[in-house]
CSV table of C-alpha atoms in Angstrom, one decimal:
chain,number,residue,atom,x,y,z
A,16,UNK,CA,-33.1,27.6,46.4
A,17,UNK,CA,-32.8,24.3,48.6
A,18,UNK,CA,-30.2,21.7,47.8
A,19,UNK,CA,-32.8,18.4,46.9
A,20,UNK,CA,-31.5,14.9,46.7
A,21,UNK,CA,-32.8,12.3,44.5
A,22,UNK,CA,-32.5,9.0,43.5
A,23,UNK,CA,-30.2,7.7,40.3
A,24,UNK,CA,-31.1,4.7,38.3
A,25,UNK,CA,-28.7,2.7,39.1
A,26,UNK,CA,-27.7,2.2,35.2
A,27,UNK,CA,-27.3,5.9,35.5
A,28,UNK,CA,-24.5,5.8,38.3
A,29,UNK,CA,-23.2,3.0,36.1
A,30,UNK,CA,-22.8,4.8,33.5
A,31,UNK,CA,-21.3,8.2,35.0
A,32,UNK,CA,-18.1,5.7,36.7
A,33,UNK,CA,-14.9,6.4,35.1
A,34,UNK,CA,-14.5,8.6,31.8
A,35,UNK,CA,-16.8,8.0,28.2
A,36,UNK,CA,-15.7,7.2,25.9
A,37,UNK,CA,-16.0,7.8,21.8
A,38,UNK,CA,-18.5,5.8,20.1
A,39,UNK,CA,-16.3,4.2,17.4
A,40,UNK,CA,-16.7,1.6,15.2
A,41,UNK,CA,-19.0,-0.5,18.2
A,42,UNK,CA,-17.4,0.5,20.4
A,43,UNK,CA,-15.9,2.9,23.1
A,44,UNK,CA,-12.5,4.6,23.0
A,45,UNK,CA,-10.7,6.4,24.7
A,46,UNK,CA,-9.7,10.0,22.3
A,47,UNK,CA,-6.2,9.0,20.6
A,48,UNK,CA,-4.4,12.6,22.0
A,49,UNK,CA,-6.5,11.3,26.1
A,50,UNK,CA,-7.8,14.9,26.3
A,51,UNK,CA,-11.1,14.6,28.7
A,52,UNK,CA,-13.3,17.4,28.8
A,53,UNK,CA,-16.4,18.1,32.2
A,54,UNK,CA,-19.9,17.4,31.8
A,55,UNK,CA,-20.9,20.2,34.9
A,56,UNK,CA,-24.9,19.7,36.2
A,57,UNK,CA,-26.2,23.2,35.0
A,58,UNK,CA,-28.6,22.4,38.3
A,59,UNK,CA,-25.8,22.8,41.0
A,60,UNK,CA,-22.3,23.6,38.6
A,61,UNK,CA,-21.2,20.2,39.6
A,62,UNK,CA,-18.7,18.0,37.1
A,63,UNK,CA,-21.7,15.2,36.5
A,64,UNK,CA,-19.1,13.7,34.5
A,65,UNK,CA,-15.8,13.8,32.0
A,66,UNK,CA,-15.0,12.7,28.9
A,67,UNK,CA,-13.3,11.7,26.4
A,68,UNK,CA,-12.7,14.9,23.5
A,69,UNK,CA,-12.5,13.5,20.1
A,70,UNK,CA,-9.4,15.9,18.0
A,71,UNK,CA,-8.7,15.5,14.4
A,72,UNK,CA,-7.9,12.2,14.8
A,73,UNK,CA,-10.6,10.7,16.4
A,74,UNK,CA,-12.7,11.9,13.9
A,75,UNK,CA,-10.4,10.6,11.0
A,76,UNK,CA,-11.1,7.6,12.3
A,77,UNK,CA,-14.3,6.9,13.2
A,78,UNK,CA,-14.8,8.6,9.7
A,79,UNK,CA,-13.2,5.9,8.2
A,80,UNK,CA,-14.9,2.9,10.6
A,81,UNK,CA,-18.1,4.7,8.7
A,82,UNK,CA,-16.8,5.0,4.8
A,83,UNK,CA,-15.8,0.8,5.0
A,84,UNK,CA,-19.6,0.2,6.5
A,85,UNK,CA,-21.1,2.5,3.5
A,86,UNK,CA,-18.5,1.0,1.1
A,87,UNK,CA,-17.6,-2.7,2.0
A,88,UNK,CA,-20.3,-3.3,4.5
A,89,UNK,CA,-23.9,-5.2,4.9
A,90,UNK,CA,-26.0,-2.0,5.7
A,91,UNK,CA,-26.3,-0.4,2.1
A,92,UNK,CA,-26.5,-4.4,1.1
A,93,UNK,CA,-28.8,-5.4,3.5
A,94,UNK,CA,-32.9,-5.6,2.6
A,95,UNK,CA,-34.8,-2.2,3.5
A,96,UNK,CA,-37.3,-4.3,5.7
A,97,UNK,CA,-34.4,-5.5,7.8
A,98,UNK,CA,-33.0,-1.8,8.2
A,99,UNK,CA,-36.1,-0.4,9.2
A,100,UNK,CA,-37.0,-4.1,12.0
A,101,UNK,CA,-33.2,-2.8,13.4
A,102,UNK,CA,-34.1,0.9,13.7
A,103,UNK,CA,-37.7,-0.2,15.1
A,104,UNK,CA,-35.3,-2.5,17.3
A,105,UNK,CA,-33.2,0.3,19.0
A,106,UNK,CA,-36.2,2.4,19.0
A,107,UNK,CA,-37.9,-0.4,21.9
A,108,UNK,CA,-34.9,-0.9,23.2
A,109,UNK,CA,-34.6,4.0,24.0
A,110,UNK,CA,-37.8,3.1,25.4
A,111,UNK,CA,-36.8,0.2,27.7
A,112,UNK,CA,-33.9,2.8,28.8
A,113,UNK,CA,-36.6,5.5,28.5
A,114,UNK,CA,-35.8,6.3,32.4
A,115,UNK,CA,-31.8,6.4,32.2
A,116,UNK,CA,-32.0,8.7,29.4
A,117,UNK,CA,-34.8,10.8,30.7
A,118,UNK,CA,-32.3,12.0,33.7
A,119,UNK,CA,-29.3,12.4,32.4
A,120,UNK,CA,-31.2,14.7,29.7
A,121,UNK,CA,-32.1,16.2,33.3
A,122,UNK,CA,-28.3,16.5,34.2
A,123,UNK,CA,-26.5,18.0,32.0
A,124,UNK,CA,-29.3,20.0,30.6
A,125,UNK,CA,-31.4,21.5,33.4
A,126,UNK,CA,-34.8,20.2,32.0
A,127,UNK,CA,-37.4,19.3,34.3
A,128,UNK,CA,-37.5,15.0,34.2
A,129,UNK,CA,-41.3,14.8,33.1
A,130,UNK,CA,-40.8,17.1,30.9
A,131,UNK,CA,-37.3,14.4,29.2
A,132,UNK,CA,-39.3,11.4,29.3
A,133,UNK,CA,-42.2,12.9,28.1
A,134,UNK,CA,-40.9,14.9,25.2
A,135,UNK,CA,-37.9,14.3,24.8
A,136,UNK,CA,-36.9,10.8,25.2
A,137,UNK,CA,-40.7,9.6,24.0
A,138,UNK,CA,-40.1,11.4,21.3
A,139,UNK,CA,-37.3,10.3,20.3
A,140,UNK,CA,-38.8,6.4,20.5
A,141,UNK,CA,-42.2,7.9,18.0
A,142,UNK,CA,-39.8,9.6,15.2
A,143,UNK,CA,-37.9,5.9,15.2
A,144,UNK,CA,-40.5,4.0,14.7
A,145,UNK,CA,-41.8,6.4,11.7
A,146,UNK,CA,-39.0,6.3,10.2
A,147,UNK,CA,-38.2,2.5,10.7
A,148,UNK,CA,-41.4,2.3,8.5
A,149,UNK,CA,-39.8,4.9,5.6
A,150,UNK,CA,-37.1,2.4,5.1
A,151,UNK,CA,-38.5,1.0,2.8
A,152,UNK,CA,-41.3,3.8,0.6
A,153,UNK,CA,-37.7,5.0,-1.2
A,154,UNK,CA,-39.8,5.5,-4.4
A,155,UNK,CA,-37.8,5.9,-7.6
A,156,UNK,CA,-40.3,7.5,-10.6
A,157,UNK,CA,-40.8,7.1,-14.1
A,158,UNK,CA,-41.2,9.0,-17.1
A,159,UNK,CA,-43.4,7.9,-20.3
A,160,UNK,CA,-41.8,10.4,-22.9
A,161,UNK,CA,-40.6,7.9,-26.3
A,162,UNK,CA,-41.9,4.6,-27.6
A,163,UNK,CA,-37.6,3.8,-27.4
A,164,UNK,CA,-36.6,4.0,-23.3
A,165,UNK,CA,-37.8,3.3,-20.8
A,166,UNK,CA,-37.0,6.5,-17.9
A,167,UNK,CA,-36.4,5.8,-14.5
A,168,UNK,CA,-35.3,7.4,-10.9
A,169,UNK,CA,-33.3,6.1,-8.2
A,170,UNK,CA,-33.0,7.4,-4.7
A,171,UNK,CA,-29.0,6.1,-3.2
A,172,UNK,CA,-28.4,7.5,0.1
A,173,UNK,CA,-25.3,10.1,-0.7
A,174,UNK,CA,-23.1,8.2,1.6
A,175,UNK,CA,-20.9,9.2,5.1
A,176,UNK,CA,-23.1,12.0,6.6
A,177,UNK,CA,-21.9,14.2,9.8
A,178,UNK,CA,-24.1,15.3,11.6
A,179,UNK,CA,-24.2,18.3,14.7
A,180,UNK,CA,-26.5,18.8,17.5
A,181,UNK,CA,-27.3,21.3,19.5
A,182,UNK,CA,-26.8,21.1,23.2
A,183,UNK,CA,-31.1,22.1,24.0
A,184,UNK,CA,-32.5,19.4,22.5
A,185,UNK,CA,-29.9,16.4,22.8
A,186,UNK,CA,-31.6,13.4,22.0
A,187,UNK,CA,-34.3,15.1,20.3
A,188,UNK,CA,-32.4,16.5,17.8
A,189,UNK,CA,-30.1,13.9,17.5
A,190,UNK,CA,-33.3,11.5,15.9
A,191,UNK,CA,-34.9,14.1,13.9
A,192,UNK,CA,-31.4,13.6,12.0
A,193,UNK,CA,-30.6,10.4,12.0
A,194,UNK,CA,-33.7,8.4,11.8
A,195,UNK,CA,-33.8,9.7,8.1
A,196,UNK,CA,-30.0,8.7,7.7
A,197,UNK,CA,-30.1,5.6,8.4
A,198,UNK,CA,-33.6,4.8,6.9
A,199,UNK,CA,-32.1,6.0,3.1
A,200,UNK,CA,-28.8,3.5,4.0
A,201,UNK,CA,-26.1,6.1,5.4
A,202,UNK,CA,-23.7,6.4,7.8
A,203,UNK,CA,-23.0,9.0,10.4
A,204,UNK,CA,-20.6,10.1,12.0
A,205,UNK,CA,-22.0,12.6,14.9
A,206,UNK,CA,-20.8,14.9,17.7
A,207,UNK,CA,-23.4,16.4,20.3
A,208,UNK,CA,-22.8,18.9,22.0
A,209,UNK,CA,-19.7,19.6,24.7
A,210,UNK,CA,-22.5,20.2,26.9
A,211,UNK,CA,-24.7,18.0,26.7
A,212,UNK,CA,-23.0,14.7,25.6
A,213,UNK,CA,-24.3,11.9,27.7
A,214,UNK,CA,-28.2,11.1,26.4
A,215,UNK,CA,-25.7,10.5,23.3
A,216,UNK,CA,-23.1,8.6,24.7
A,217,UNK,CA,-25.4,6.1,26.7
A,218,UNK,CA,-28.5,5.9,23.8
A,219,UNK,CA,-24.8,4.6,21.4
A,220,UNK,CA,-24.6,1.7,22.8
A,221,UNK,CA,-27.7,0.5,22.0
A,222,UNK,CA,-27.7,0.5,18.7
A,223,UNK,CA,-24.5,-2.6,18.9
A,224,UNK,CA,-27.4,-4.0,21.3
A,225,UNK,CA,-30.1,-3.8,18.1
A,226,UNK,CA,-28.1,-5.1,15.6
A,227,UNK,CA,-26.3,-2.3,14.2
A,228,UNK,CA,-23.4,-3.5,12.1
A,229,UNK,CA,-19.6,-1.2,13.4
A,230,UNK,CA,-19.2,1.4,12.2
A,231,UNK,CA,-22.3,2.5,11.1
A,232,UNK,CA,-23.3,5.0,13.8
A,233,UNK,CA,-20.1,6.9,15.3
A,234,UNK,CA,-20.7,9.2,18.5
A,235,UNK,CA,-18.3,12.4,19.2
A,236,UNK,CA,-18.0,14.3,21.4
A,237,UNK,CA,-15.5,17.3,21.7
A,238,UNK,CA,-15.3,21.1,20.8
A,239,UNK,CA,-16.7,22.6,17.8
A,240,UNK,CA,-14.0,24.9,17.0
A,241,UNK,CA,-12.2,21.1,16.3
A,242,UNK,CA,-14.5,18.0,16.3
A,243,UNK,CA,-17.0,20.1,14.3
A,244,UNK,CA,-14.5,21.6,12.1
A,245,UNK,CA,-12.7,17.9,11.6
A,246,UNK,CA,-16.3,17.0,10.8
A,247,UNK,CA,-17.3,19.6,8.4
A,248,UNK,CA,-14.1,20.1,6.1
A,249,UNK,CA,-13.4,16.2,6.0
A,250,UNK,CA,-13.1,14.7,2.7
A,251,UNK,CA,-14.6,11.8,3.1
A,252,UNK,CA,-18.2,13.0,4.8
A,253,UNK,CA,-20.3,13.4,2.1
A,254,UNK,CA,-23.1,16.0,3.7
A,255,UNK,CA,-23.6,18.0,6.6
A,256,UNK,CA,-26.2,18.8,9.1
A,257,UNK,CA,-26.0,20.9,12.2
A,258,UNK,CA,-28.0,22.5,14.3
A,259,UNK,CA,-27.0,25.5,16.3
A,260,UNK,CA,-27.3,29.0,15.5
A,261,UNK,CA,-27.4,30.9,12.5
A,262,UNK,CA,-23.7,32.8,13.0
A,263,UNK,CA,-22.2,29.2,13.9
A,264,UNK,CA,-24.3,28.1,10.4
A,265,UNK,CA,-23.0,30.9,7.8
A,266,UNK,CA,-19.8,29.4,9.0
A,267,UNK,CA,-20.7,25.6,8.1
A,268,UNK,CA,-22.1,27.0,4.8
A,269,UNK,CA,-18.7,28.8,4.0
A,270,UNK,CA,-16.6,25.8,4.8
A,271,UNK,CA,-18.8,23.5,2.7
A,272,UNK,CA,-18.8,25.0,-0.3
A,273,UNK,CA,-15.3,24.6,-0.1
A,274,UNK,CA,-15.8,21.2,-2.0
A,275,UNK,CA,-19.3,21.9,-2.5
A,276,UNK,CA,-20.7,19.8,-0.3
A,277,UNK,CA,-24.8,19.5,0.8
A,278,UNK,CA,-25.7,21.0,4.1
A,279,UNK,CA,-29.1,20.8,5.8
A,280,UNK,CA,-29.1,23.7,8.4
A,281,UNK,CA,-32.3,24.8,11.1
A,282,UNK,CA,-30.7,28.0,12.8
A,283,UNK,CA,-32.2,30.2,15.0
A,284,UNK,CA,-35.1,32.4,14.8
A,285,UNK,CA,-37.5,34.8,16.9
A,286,UNK,CA,-40.7,34.0,16.1
A,287,UNK,CA,-43.3,36.5,16.7
A,288,UNK,CA,-47.2,35.1,18.4
A,289,UNK,CA,-50.1,37.5,16.1
A,290,UNK,CA,-53.6,38.4,19.4
A,291,UNK,CA,-56.1,39.2,17.5
A,292,UNK,CA,-59.0,40.6,19.3
A,293,UNK,CA,-61.1,37.6,19.3
A,294,UNK,CA,-59.0,35.6,20.5
A,295,UNK,CA,-60.1,33.6,23.7
A,296,UNK,CA,-57.7,34.6,26.1
A,297,UNK,CA,-57.2,31.9,28.6
A,298,UNK,CA,-55.5,29.0,25.6
A,299,UNK,CA,-54.1,32.7,24.1
A,300,UNK,CA,-51.8,33.0,28.2
A,301,UNK,CA,-51.5,29.3,28.6
A,302,UNK,CA,-49.9,28.4,25.0
A,303,UNK,CA,-48.3,32.1,24.5
A,304,UNK,CA,-46.5,32.0,28.0
A,305,UNK,CA,-45.5,28.3,27.7
A,306,UNK,CA,-44.4,28.8,23.8
A,307,UNK,CA,-41.5,31.5,25.4
A,308,UNK,CA,-40.7,29.7,28.3
A,309,UNK,CA,-40.9,26.0,27.3
A,310,UNK,CA,-37.4,24.4,27.8
A,311,UNK,CA,-36.0,27.6,30.0
A,312,UNK,CA,-36.7,29.8,26.7
A,313,UNK,CA,-33.9,27.6,24.7
A,314,UNK,CA,-35.5,26.3,21.6
A,315,UNK,CA,-35.2,28.5,18.7
A,316,UNK,CA,-39.3,27.7,17.4
A,317,UNK,CA,-39.7,30.3,21.5
A,318,UNK,CA,-42.0,33.0,20.5
A,319,UNK,CA,-40.5,35.9,22.1
A,320,UNK,CA,-42.3,38.3,19.9
A,321,UNK,CA,-45.7,38.7,21.3
A,322,UNK,CA,-48.1,41.4,19.5
A,323,UNK,CA,-51.6,42.3,20.7
A,324,UNK,CA,-54.6,43.5,19.6
A,325,UNK,CA,-54.4,47.4,21.5
A,326,UNK,CA,-57.4,45.6,23.4
A,327,UNK,CA,-56.4,43.3,25.2
A,328,UNK,CA,-52.9,44.6,25.9
A,329,UNK,CA,-53.1,45.6,28.7
A,330,UNK,CA,-54.6,42.4,30.5
A,331,UNK,CA,-52.4,39.9,28.6
A,332,UNK,CA,-49.4,41.7,30.0
A,333,UNK,CA,-50.8,41.1,33.0
A,334,UNK,CA,-51.6,37.9,33.1
A,335,UNK,CA,-48.3,36.7,31.6
A,336,UNK,CA,-45.7,38.6,34.5
A,337,UNK,CA,-48.1,36.7,36.4
A,338,UNK,CA,-48.1,33.2,35.4
A,339,UNK,CA,-44.1,34.5,35.4
A,340,UNK,CA,-44.4,35.3,38.5
A,341,UNK,CA,-45.7,31.5,40.0
A,342,UNK,CA,-43.3,29.7,38.3
A,343,UNK,CA,-41.5,27.4,40.6
A,344,UNK,CA,-37.5,27.5,39.4
A,345,UNK,CA,-34.7,24.7,40.7
A,346,UNK,CA,-33.4,21.4,39.5
A,347,UNK,CA,-34.6,19.0,36.6
A,348,UNK,CA,-34.8,16.5,39.3
A,349,UNK,CA,-37.2,17.9,41.5
A,350,UNK,CA,-40.4,16.7,40.5
A,351,UNK,CA,-41.7,20.0,42.0
A,352,UNK,CA,-40.2,22.1,39.5
A,353,UNK,CA,-41.4,24.3,36.7
A,354,UNK,CA,-38.4,25.5,34.7
A,355,UNK,CA,-34.6,24.2,36.0
A,356,UNK,CA,-31.5,25.6,34.7
A,357,UNK,CA,-30.0,27.5,31.7
A,358,UNK,CA,-27.0,25.0,30.5
A,359,UNK,CA,-24.5,27.1,31.3
A,360,UNK,CA,-22.7,29.5,33.2
A,361,UNK,CA,-22.2,31.5,29.4
A,362,UNK,CA,-25.6,31.2,28.7
A,363,UNK,CA,-26.7,32.4,31.2
A,364,UNK,CA,-24.5,35.7,31.1
A,365,UNK,CA,-26.1,36.2,27.4
A,366,UNK,CA,-29.3,35.7,28.7
A,367,UNK,CA,-28.4,38.7,31.8
A,368,UNK,CA,-26.4,40.8,29.3
A,369,UNK,CA,-29.7,40.8,27.1
A,370,UNK,CA,-32.2,41.8,30.0
A,371,UNK,CA,-29.8,44.7,30.6
A,372,UNK,CA,-29.5,45.6,27.4
A,373,UNK,CA,-33.6,45.7,27.1
A,374,UNK,CA,-33.8,48.1,30.0
A,375,UNK,CA,-31.8,50.1,29.2
A,376,UNK,CA,-32.8,50.8,26.1
A,377,UNK,CA,-36.3,51.8,27.4
A,378,UNK,CA,-38.5,48.8,27.7
A,379,UNK,CA,-40.7,48.2,30.1
A,380,UNK,CA,-40.0,45.2,33.0
A,381,UNK,CA,-42.3,43.1,34.0
A,382,UNK,CA,-41.4,40.6,35.8
A,383,UNK,CA,-38.4,38.4,36.2
A,384,UNK,CA,-35.1,39.7,35.3
A,385,UNK,CA,-32.9,38.7,37.6
A,386,UNK,CA,-31.3,35.7,38.4
A,387,UNK,CA,-31.9,32.8,40.8
A,388,UNK,CA,-30.6,31.7,43.4
A,389,UNK,CA,-27.2,31.4,44.7
A,390,UNK,CA,-25.7,28.5,42.8
A,391,UNK,CA,-27.0,27.3,39.1
A,392,UNK,CA,-27.8,29.0,36.3
A,393,UNK,CA,-30.9,30.5,36.4
A,394,UNK,CA,-32.5,33.1,35.3
A,395,UNK,CA,-36.0,34.2,36.2
A,396,UNK,CA,-38.8,34.1,33.9
A,397,UNK,CA,-38.5,37.4,32.3
A,398,UNK,CA,-41.7,39.7,30.9
A,399,UNK,CA,-40.8,43.3,29.0
A,400,UNK,CA,-43.6,45.6,27.6
A,401,UNK,CA,-43.2,48.9,26.1
A,402,UNK,CA,-40.7,47.5,24.2
A,403,UNK,CA,-39.9,48.9,20.8
A,404,UNK,CA,-39.4,46.8,17.2
A,405,UNK,CA,-36.0,48.1,16.9
A,406,UNK,CA,-34.9,47.6,20.1
A,407,UNK,CA,-32.3,45.2,20.7
A,408,UNK,CA,-34.4,42.2,22.0
A,409,UNK,CA,-36.8,42.5,19.4
A,410,UNK,CA,-34.8,41.6,16.7
A,411,UNK,CA,-32.3,38.9,17.7
A,412,UNK,CA,-32.2,35.7,19.5
A,413,UNK,CA,-31.2,35.2,23.1
A,414,UNK,CA,-32.1,31.9,24.3
A,415,UNK,CA,-34.2,31.8,27.3
A,416,UNK,CA,-36.6,33.3,30.0
A,417,UNK,CA,-37.0,36.3,28.3
A,418,UNK,CA,-40.4,37.5,26.3
A,419,UNK,CA,-41.1,40.6,24.5
A,420,UNK,CA,-44.6,42.2,24.2
A,421,UNK,CA,-46.1,45.1,22.1
A,422,UNK,CA,-49.4,46.5,20.9
A,423,UNK,CA,-50.6,46.2,17.7
A,424,UNK,CA,-54.1,48.1,16.0
A,425,UNK,CA,-54.2,46.5,12.4
A,426,UNK,CA,-53.5,42.7,10.6
A,427,UNK,CA,-51.9,44.3,7.6
A,428,UNK,CA,-49.7,46.3,10.0
A,429,UNK,CA,-49.3,43.5,12.1
A,430,UNK,CA,-48.3,40.9,9.2
A,431,UNK,CA,-46.0,43.7,8.4
A,432,UNK,CA,-43.8,43.2,12.3
A,433,UNK,CA,-44.1,40.0,12.6
A,434,UNK,CA,-41.7,39.2,8.9
A,435,UNK,CA,-40.0,42.4,10.1
A,436,UNK,CA,-37.4,40.1,10.9
A,437,UNK,CA,-33.7,37.9,9.8
A,438,UNK,CA,-35.3,35.5,10.9
A,439,UNK,CA,-38.7,33.5,9.8
A,440,UNK,CA,-38.7,29.6,11.7
A,441,UNK,CA,-42.0,29.9,13.5
A,442,UNK,CA,-45.0,31.9,13.9
A,443,UNK,CA,-48.2,31.7,15.5
A,444,UNK,CA,-51.5,33.4,15.7
A,445,UNK,CA,-54.7,33.8,18.3
A,446,UNK,CA,-57.6,34.1,17.2
A,447,UNK,CA,-61.3,32.3,16.9
A,448,UNK,CA,-62.3,33.5,13.1
A,449,UNK,CA,-60.3,30.6,11.6
A,450,UNK,CA,-60.8,32.7,8.2
A,451,UNK,CA,-58.1,35.6,9.9
A,452,UNK,CA,-55.6,32.4,11.0
A,453,UNK,CA,-55.5,31.6,7.6
A,454,UNK,CA,-55.1,34.7,5.8
A,455,UNK,CA,-52.4,35.8,8.2
A,456,UNK,CA,-50.3,32.1,8.3
A,457,UNK,CA,-50.4,33.0,3.9
A,458,UNK,CA,-48.7,36.2,5.0
A,459,UNK,CA,-46.9,35.3,7.5
A,460,UNK,CA,-43.2,35.2,6.5
A,461,UNK,CA,-42.4,31.0,7.9
A,462,UNK,CA,-41.7,27.7,7.6
A,463,UNK,CA,-44.5,26.7,10.5
A,464,UNK,CA,-46.9,28.8,11.2
A,465,UNK,CA,-49.8,27.6,14.7
A,466,UNK,CA,-52.6,29.2,14.8
A,467,UNK,CA,-54.6,28.9,17.8
A,468,UNK,CA,-51.4,26.1,19.4
A,469,UNK,CA,-47.4,26.5,20.2
A,470,UNK,CA,-44.4,24.3,19.4
A,471,UNK,CA,-45.9,21.4,17.2
A,472,UNK,CA,-42.7,19.4,15.5
A,473,UNK,CA,-44.8,16.3,14.5
A,474,UNK,CA,-42.2,13.7,12.4
A,475,UNK,CA,-45.2,13.7,9.8
A,476,UNK,CA,-44.2,16.8,9.4
A,477,UNK,CA,-41.5,19.3,7.9
A,478,UNK,CA,-39.4,21.5,10.0
A,479,UNK,CA,-37.2,24.1,8.7
A,480,UNK,CA,-37.2,27.9,7.9
A,481,UNK,CA,-37.1,31.1,5.4
A,482,UNK,CA,-34.9,33.5,5.6
A,483,UNK,CA,-31.8,33.0,7.3
A,484,UNK,CA,-33.6,30.4,10.0
A,485,UNK,CA,-31.8,27.6,8.1
A,486,UNK,CA,-31.5,25.3,4.5
A,487,UNK,CA,-33.6,22.6,4.0
A,488,UNK,CA,-36.0,20.3,6.2
A,489,UNK,CA,-36.1,17.3,8.5
A,490,UNK,CA,-38.9,15.4,9.3
A,491,UNK,CA,-41.9,15.6,7.1
A,492,UNK,CA,-41.2,12.0,5.8
A,493,UNK,CA,-39.9,12.3,2.8
A,494,UNK,CA,-38.6,15.6,3.5
A,495,UNK,CA,-36.7,14.5,5.9
A,496,UNK,CA,-35.5,11.3,3.4
A,497,UNK,CA,-34.6,13.8,1.2
A,498,UNK,CA,-31.4,15.2,2.3
A,499,UNK,CA,-30.0,12.1,2.8
A,500,UNK,CA,-31.2,10.8,-1.1
A,501,UNK,CA,-29.4,11.6,-4.7
A,502,UNK,CA,-30.9,11.0,-7.4
A,503,UNK,CA,-29.9,9.6,-10.8
A,504,UNK,CA,-31.9,8.6,-13.8
A,505,UNK,CA,-31.2,6.3,-15.6
A,506,UNK,CA,-32.0,5.8,-19.6
A,507,UNK,CA,-32.7,2.2,-21.5
A,508,UNK,CA,-32.5,2.5,-24.8
A,509,UNK,CA,-35.4,-0.8,-26.0
A,510,UNK,CA,-35.5,0.3,-30.0
A,511,UNK,CA,-36.1,-2.5,-32.2
A,512,UNK,CA,-33.0,-3.6,-33.1
A,513,UNK,CA,-34.9,-4.5,-37.1
A,514,UNK,CA,-35.9,-1.1,-37.5
């Protein structure tokens, strides 16, 4: 794989110089301990930045800043319309810096630049604009139960929120959590993943420029076992929102239980795609393939289990293999790249081990299955056929560009097999019979179901999972707001004093 020379934006070059500080109380500061960690370009394995590593004492400072901003600052005292204006102004600034943010997202995550620009950055801008509008639409209710009382509910911000962000969509996942939390008036301590902290650290300065009061948003990159745990267990953090693996999500839930602390969890998936005999093959193959390989397969809703009606099975497998073989793998900033590297050496090793497990257990490898290139964390897009339901690659989340394809004979059979999973995040159905699509959608145990499409995640629709795929919903207007509010019931005695 040849090296590619690409020109970084001047503001990106400037940002990457020196040690990147934590963003606490409206300014960049070095960690109290002086500890730092290196951020790598997964396409080259080169060090691209050095970042301060938050320790417990740094989290204490960040939480104290967020608590003061919530309890004593102007943020919770300002009118909702002003809060909406600041969020919208922040979105405008993100748009002004969209190319810089996309380069940073591509550099430390590995995703193709154009994808980072159009999906991650532009999607983030749209998300903040959408939730700025919700700041003025937080409604309580009145109930008419007795002529002697006025009763109503009030939705109040929960307080200081801890948010822990994954490495697969660093900026977008931050937006999913920040948008609704800020709209209702919470203050935030947010920890990006150590592999991919750059875009959120760069964006942090824009909160100040937009006019946010100091302490409202604090960005603290660091190790999950240190910084993440300090956020989770801090007594002044009122709510935690976490996106990551189901295994870690279980630990988050256990630790939060010690303080009866509310949690929102967006966790793993093993999403099925069901291809019926009447499916439009061209549309289906394109949708299923991109639904698995998008973001190098590092996507919790990726359709890694593809069930194809037996009458189409061989044809679909062959076409999927052709598409996998044709993908151009390379650095994310190379404009000719279709698929970039995995995010880290650890993730590459994990994915390759799953591929070997699939071969050992008897699945038929029809495409890919190996590393690509001498340097970088590349894995070729991989298609397995003749997979059995009890194989490891059929049951465990791989989080890489690996698809398992299964034949099926009847609709009831495939519904049962699709639901036979610990996960229930997403699913897709491919058919030209809309009645069949609706029927199957009603039977699937999934938080999101797409019919003749895959991967649509709009801020207007809630996103979350059944079973071990999570707790709660993000986005979706007031569904997302509910994560960050407490509901207060108020009773007012209006009895006639003369009676």
